[in-house]
């Protein structure tokens, strides 16, 4: 099945605007995706007709909103192929999901002298929460190295895992390089030693079918705003066996069973981890975004984006003084590069003048930039609506930038 890109573009209002006198070309999808009208309409419908606080209300609107919210949880359970809907926890995004696990899991399972393993290509969101947990629990952070192709050195993982390792946390797809990590092999290696694995799926969920049962990961997280849904909401999947044992992350309404000054008992899953009024409208928007992606067919999405990536790499390689970052065997969503004689920020700023949105900098992966010994990169990242004509325009614009600087 092939994506009908011309047709689907008509459903994204933000695409049809001029930026600095040019038609917008949006290659910043790894930062956030544009939203289809169908998602915007879902948000409007909620606020116009269903707006209500949920779970406790005795009235019509509250029941309606509660049913819609819990139904969205079931949609997401099916989308991820999770065993139970109570294994789906709504968070503010990937960052909060990882912080939740790092704080709560570590309180119960991580003790002085224990170790946590992350990789050298993690987003800061999958480093700093573990550093905080390590500081709190007097544990040590260990790092899976990355090679010059931008791939994890899996041979080193065997040496890193030992009887003190309590958690392995890795990205499914690198936001800086686009590398698709061999998470199946990492999970298998960790599970041989009964070590749980958290997968940061922020950059995978927009580009591929995620099956947490097939992966057998212990935790998986992603952000709504990177899968064409609204900002401010995300998903943590966790295996029931872990979530049941983990203490609450935040206290407040919803997460309690009974509150007394002599002591409080906590609600069952998933509510134990959803303190306070949930972000109902955005959860419903996320549900419609995932339905939208499913309707497009994730295989067709992956195929279209794969072709864009191959085309981009082939064309970029023809430019002078260009350094392509990494050449991983499997890549999704992202191509990173820099001109060796032009600062990435200058390239990005001039592209913006030409109506092209890209991201420049360290992409919240400073340790990786240090390893690669670059000040940052120019990152182009793809979404379902990107076209080969847009890539041609990008390449022409890069040629002009080169001329400007020589
Ligand atoms: N992990 C990865 C790999 C990311 O790319 C990002 C965002 O760019 C995050 C985590 C954090 O996501 P959020 O800011 O939506 O919480």
XYZ file of C-alpha atoms and ligand atoms in Angstrom:
422
model
C 0.000 0.000 0.000
C 1.250 3.458 -0.959
C 0.548 6.722 0.845
C -1.486 9.233 -1.136
C 0.667 12.141 0.016
C -1.040 14.816 -2.129
C -4.389 13.905 -0.675
C -3.303 13.586 2.954
C -1.530 16.974 2.785
C -4.914 18.653 2.324
C -5.797 17.452 5.844
C -2.957 19.400 7.525
C -3.924 23.093 7.765
C -0.505 24.233 9.015
C 1.157 23.008 5.837
C -0.706 25.567 3.760
C 0.948 28.727 4.972
C 3.727 30.994 3.786
C 6.861 31.414 5.898
C 9.243 34.250 5.074
C 7.600 34.579 1.662
C 7.901 30.871 0.802
C 5.572 27.908 1.030
C 6.329 26.213 4.342
C 8.503 23.114 4.074
C 8.383 21.345 7.416
C 11.308 19.034 8.157
C 11.201 19.317 11.964
C 8.952 16.357 12.670
C 11.241 14.759 15.252
C 10.704 17.859 17.407
C 6.952 17.815 16.871
C 4.600 16.875 14.067
C 1.953 19.092 12.499
C -1.614 18.169 13.394
C -4.242 16.843 11.000
C -7.646 18.563 10.967
C -9.194 15.380 12.319
C -7.218 15.779 15.576
C -8.035 19.490 15.824
C -11.717 18.623 15.292
C -11.596 16.020 18.065
C -10.237 18.601 20.513
C -12.948 21.063 19.469
C -15.661 18.438 19.876
C -14.481 17.584 23.376
C -14.381 21.204 24.519
C -17.677 22.054 22.792
C -19.735 19.032 23.787
C -18.055 16.742 26.324
C -15.957 18.977 28.576
C -16.178 17.641 32.097
C -14.041 16.285 34.881
C -14.033 12.519 34.873
C -14.360 9.419 37.075
C -16.186 11.019 40.017
C -19.074 12.840 38.412
C -22.688 11.684 38.740
C -23.869 13.689 35.724
C -24.275 13.039 32.023
C -21.234 14.964 30.752
C -18.922 13.413 33.305
C -20.068 9.893 32.392
C -19.644 10.683 28.705
C -16.139 12.107 29.166
C -15.152 9.224 31.478
C -16.292 6.658 28.917
C -14.432 8.465 26.122
C -11.234 8.714 28.191
C -11.269 5.050 29.231
C -12.156 4.046 25.692
C -9.051 5.939 24.494
C -6.988 3.914 26.948
C -8.329 0.722 25.314
C -7.544 2.088 21.825
C -3.961 2.717 22.925
C -3.742 -0.714 24.557
C -4.740 -2.274 21.212
C -2.414 0.047 19.276
C 0.543 -1.177 21.357
C -0.772 -4.744 21.674
C -0.546 -4.531 25.469
C -2.145 -7.321 27.492
C -4.269 -5.052 29.716
C -5.683 -1.533 29.471
C -4.522 -0.864 33.059
C -0.953 -1.209 31.795
C -1.467 2.090 29.907
C -0.693 5.162 32.040
C -1.300 8.654 30.694
C 1.528 11.103 31.377
C 2.503 14.559 30.111
C 4.829 12.946 27.573
C 7.865 10.704 27.189
C 9.856 12.825 29.634
C 7.326 12.428 32.405
C 6.903 8.715 31.636
C 10.634 8.098 32.081
C 10.756 10.263 35.206
C 7.842 8.274 36.616
C 9.631 4.953 36.131
C 13.029 6.269 37.221
C 11.610 7.736 40.443
C 9.122 5.039 41.363
C 10.987 1.911 40.214
C 14.214 3.072 41.826
C 12.521 3.713 45.174
C 11.465 0.078 45.303
C 14.143 -1.795 43.396
C 17.394 0.197 43.309
C 19.784 0.217 46.231
C 23.286 1.390 47.037
C 25.860 -0.110 44.681
C 23.294 -1.077 42.000
C 23.704 -0.132 38.344
C 21.493 1.289 35.617
C 22.454 0.986 31.947
C 21.595 3.578 29.290
C 23.165 4.155 25.875
C 25.462 6.871 24.578
C 22.857 8.045 22.087
C 20.042 8.802 24.539
C 18.005 11.980 24.601
C 18.581 13.901 27.852
C 15.122 12.678 28.905
C 16.490 9.159 29.113
C 19.695 10.179 30.893
C 18.915 12.809 33.501
C 16.024 11.003 35.277
C 18.369 8.007 35.723
C 21.168 10.265 36.956
C 18.743 11.679 39.527
C 17.717 8.150 40.527
C 21.377 7.125 40.807
C 22.131 10.125 43.024
C 19.110 9.339 45.182
C 19.846 5.622 45.525
C 23.667 5.790 45.468
C 23.693 3.736 42.278
C 25.917 4.018 39.186
C 25.001 4.831 35.598
C 26.717 2.679 32.950
C 26.704 3.518 29.240
C 26.494 1.321 26.118
C 28.961 2.882 23.661
C 28.209 3.984 20.121
C 30.456 3.369 17.081
C 31.345 5.655 14.166
C 28.374 4.418 12.144
C 26.098 5.691 14.890
C 25.180 2.199 16.087
C 25.296 0.776 19.582
C 28.208 -1.553 20.305
C 26.160 -4.493 21.498
C 29.192 -6.673 22.212
C 29.956 -4.297 25.074
C 26.492 -4.771 26.549
C 27.363 -8.280 27.763
C 30.233 -6.861 29.782
C 28.033 -4.073 31.175
C 25.268 -6.336 32.465
C 25.932 -8.037 35.765
C 24.242 -9.053 39.010
C 24.121 -5.388 40.110
C 22.236 -4.168 37.005
C 18.657 -3.229 37.871
C 17.450 -1.557 34.667
C 18.392 -1.067 31.010
C 16.875 2.049 29.396
C 17.437 2.669 25.668
C 15.901 4.570 22.784
C 14.106 2.551 20.120
C 15.159 5.186 17.558
C 17.797 7.886 18.086
C 16.404 11.402 17.746
C 19.824 12.744 16.716
C 20.861 10.130 14.125
C 17.736 8.146 13.270
C 19.430 4.850 14.188
C 16.918 2.086 14.814
C 18.430 0.242 17.747
C 18.262 -3.567 17.980
C 15.954 -3.380 20.970
C 14.838 -7.009 20.554
C 18.442 -8.195 21.092
C 18.960 -5.775 23.997
C 15.767 -6.970 25.693
C 16.760 -10.624 25.191
C 20.223 -10.060 26.663
C 18.809 -8.194 29.673
C 16.028 -10.707 30.279
C 18.537 -13.581 30.306
C 19.670 -11.938 33.541
C 16.127 -10.992 34.694
C 16.850 -7.298 34.172
C 13.857 -5.180 33.067
C 14.102 -2.912 30.018
C 12.551 0.476 29.359
C 12.277 1.518 25.722
C 12.057 5.224 24.898
C 9.812 5.068 21.852
C 9.451 8.827 21.293
C 11.050 8.607 17.830
C 9.779 5.140 16.933
C 6.042 5.489 17.523
C 5.536 7.945 14.603
C 7.293 5.680 12.115
C 6.576 2.017 12.833
C 4.136 -0.450 14.326
C 4.912 -0.934 18.023
C 4.076 -4.301 19.550
C 5.009 -4.391 23.229
C 3.971 -8.046 23.522
C 6.285 -9.111 20.694
C 9.093 -6.898 22.025
C 8.487 -8.203 25.546
C 9.782 -4.877 26.910
C 8.923 -4.026 30.502
C 8.210 -0.347 29.873
C 7.597 1.600 26.659
C 6.890 5.304 26.340
C 6.064 7.869 23.690
C 4.692 11.409 23.289
C 1.421 12.320 21.606
C 2.792 15.434 19.906
C 5.287 13.387 17.880
C 2.559 11.080 16.518
C 0.353 13.883 15.088
C -1.538 14.276 18.374
C -1.767 17.260 20.738
C 1.001 18.432 23.041
C 0.888 17.826 26.780
C 0.102 14.141 26.847
C 1.989 10.891 26.436
C 1.876 7.228 27.252
C 3.715 4.924 29.578
C 3.158 1.242 29.005
C 4.350 -0.895 31.890
C 4.000 -4.589 32.575
C 1.441 -5.168 35.300
C 3.963 -7.173 37.378
C 6.194 -4.081 37.719
C 3.514 -1.396 37.978
C 1.747 -3.317 40.745
C 4.907 -3.371 42.838
C 6.000 0.217 42.181
C 4.989 2.969 44.656
C 2.972 5.995 43.450
C 4.914 8.705 41.629
C 2.773 11.677 42.657
C 0.114 12.060 45.323
C -3.285 13.723 44.991
C -6.812 13.038 43.817
C -7.615 10.011 41.628
C -4.653 7.978 42.833
C -6.103 7.194 46.267
C -8.531 4.613 47.612
C -8.937 6.067 51.093
C -7.266 9.052 52.762
C -6.967 9.309 56.534
C -4.495 11.316 58.589
C -3.434 7.993 60.029
C -2.493 6.767 56.529
C -3.636 6.581 52.924
C -4.346 3.596 50.692
C -3.814 3.815 46.982
C -6.046 3.212 43.996
C -5.613 0.284 41.637
C -3.830 0.458 38.291
C -3.760 2.566 36.200
C -5.164 5.269 38.501
C -2.415 4.800 41.102
C -0.125 6.608 38.650
C -2.556 9.275 37.427
C -2.763 11.808 40.263
C -4.971 14.850 39.692
C -7.344 15.811 36.911
C -6.206 14.064 33.739
C -5.661 15.793 30.426
C -8.883 14.385 28.972
C -9.129 16.487 25.815
C -5.587 15.766 24.709
C -5.938 12.036 25.419
C -8.929 12.041 23.054
C -6.867 13.965 20.511
C -4.089 11.388 20.845
C -6.584 8.595 20.288
C -7.770 10.178 17.045
C -4.143 10.738 15.944
C -3.324 7.053 16.449
C -6.471 6.052 14.569
C -5.384 8.398 11.789
C -1.934 6.761 11.612
C -3.444 3.277 11.701
C -5.794 4.199 8.850
C -2.854 5.385 6.778
C -1.222 2.023 7.569
C 2.060 2.148 9.405
C 3.778 -0.047 6.793
C 2.917 2.502 4.115
C 4.138 5.331 6.388
C 7.426 3.500 7.047
C 7.893 2.777 3.351
C 7.281 6.392 2.289
C 9.639 7.750 4.941
C 12.293 5.139 4.095
C 12.223 6.311 0.454
C 12.513 9.953 1.557
C 15.506 9.101 3.756
C 17.298 7.225 0.960
C 16.648 10.083 -1.465
C 17.831 12.686 1.049
C 21.069 10.791 1.760
C 21.803 10.275 -1.925
C 21.285 13.998 -2.702
C 23.098 15.312 0.386
C 26.145 13.231 -0.495
C 26.538 15.218 -3.735
C 27.127 18.458 -1.775
C 30.604 19.786 -1.030
C 32.089 19.713 2.483
C 29.185 17.798 3.877
C 29.439 15.378 6.764
C 26.560 12.953 7.186
C 26.248 11.861 10.785
C 26.213 8.090 11.131
C 25.395 5.436 8.580
C 23.355 2.962 10.585
C 22.078 -0.168 8.840
C 18.532 0.695 9.959
C 17.325 4.253 10.144
C 13.946 5.902 10.720
C 12.671 9.440 10.519
C 15.910 11.396 10.750
C 18.936 12.447 8.711
C 21.567 14.571 10.463
C 24.399 16.390 8.728
C 26.594 19.431 8.845
C 28.760 21.430 6.505
C 32.272 21.131 7.846
C 32.885 24.856 7.192
C 29.496 26.319 8.158
C 28.044 26.314 11.670
C 24.819 24.273 11.802
C 22.991 27.228 13.344
C 23.858 29.426 10.325
C 22.632 26.737 7.936
C 19.371 26.414 9.880
C 18.807 30.168 10.070
C 19.262 30.677 6.337
C 17.044 27.683 5.543
C 14.361 29.329 7.672
C 14.608 32.447 5.490
C 13.804 30.116 2.596
C 10.713 28.759 4.373
C 12.335 25.480 5.417
C 11.993 24.355 9.033
C 14.851 22.170 10.271
C 16.389 21.761 13.717
C 19.974 22.602 14.568
C 22.028 22.012 17.676
C 22.699 19.063 19.926
C 19.107 17.733 19.798
C 19.099 17.191 23.579
C 21.856 14.621 23.101
C 24.940 16.493 24.290
C 26.882 13.369 25.331
C 26.444 11.980 21.805
C 27.632 15.249 20.219
C 30.716 15.126 22.464
C 31.457 11.571 21.324
C 30.966 12.517 17.668
C 33.070 15.647 18.262
C 30.692 18.030 16.525
C 29.176 21.276 17.834
C 25.776 20.031 16.733
C 24.116 19.062 13.486
C 21.429 20.124 11.064
C 18.624 17.612 11.450
C 15.959 16.977 8.852
C 13.194 14.754 10.088
C 10.299 13.362 8.150
C 6.571 13.047 8.491
C 3.853 11.458 6.392
C 3.269 14.688 4.428
C 6.847 15.284 3.249
C 7.538 15.028 -0.479
C 10.470 14.437 -2.806
C 9.826 17.897 -4.314
C 10.376 19.402 -0.844
C 13.677 17.541 -0.631
C 14.711 18.888 -4.042
C 13.944 22.405 -2.782
C 15.995 21.740 0.370
C 18.978 20.559 -1.676
C 18.756 23.589 -4.021
C 18.645 25.824 -0.956
C 21.690 24.093 0.561
C 23.571 24.606 -2.708
C 22.740 28.341 -2.461
C 23.964 28.416 1.152
C 27.237 26.799 0.079
C 27.678 29.484 -2.597
C 26.987 32.196 -0.028
C 29.780 30.906 2.189
C 32.424 30.348 -0.516
N 13.187 10.757 23.915
C 13.465 11.014 22.640
C 14.229 9.999 21.834
C 13.057 12.210 22.064
O 13.339 12.474 20.798
C 12.341 13.138 22.853
C 11.945 14.447 22.296
O 12.476 14.926 21.347
C 12.060 12.814 24.170
C 12.497 11.612 24.675
C 11.293 13.743 25.053
O 9.984 13.856 24.589
P 8.998 14.931 25.230
O 9.716 16.243 25.200
O 7.800 14.893 24.334
O 8.694 14.480 26.610
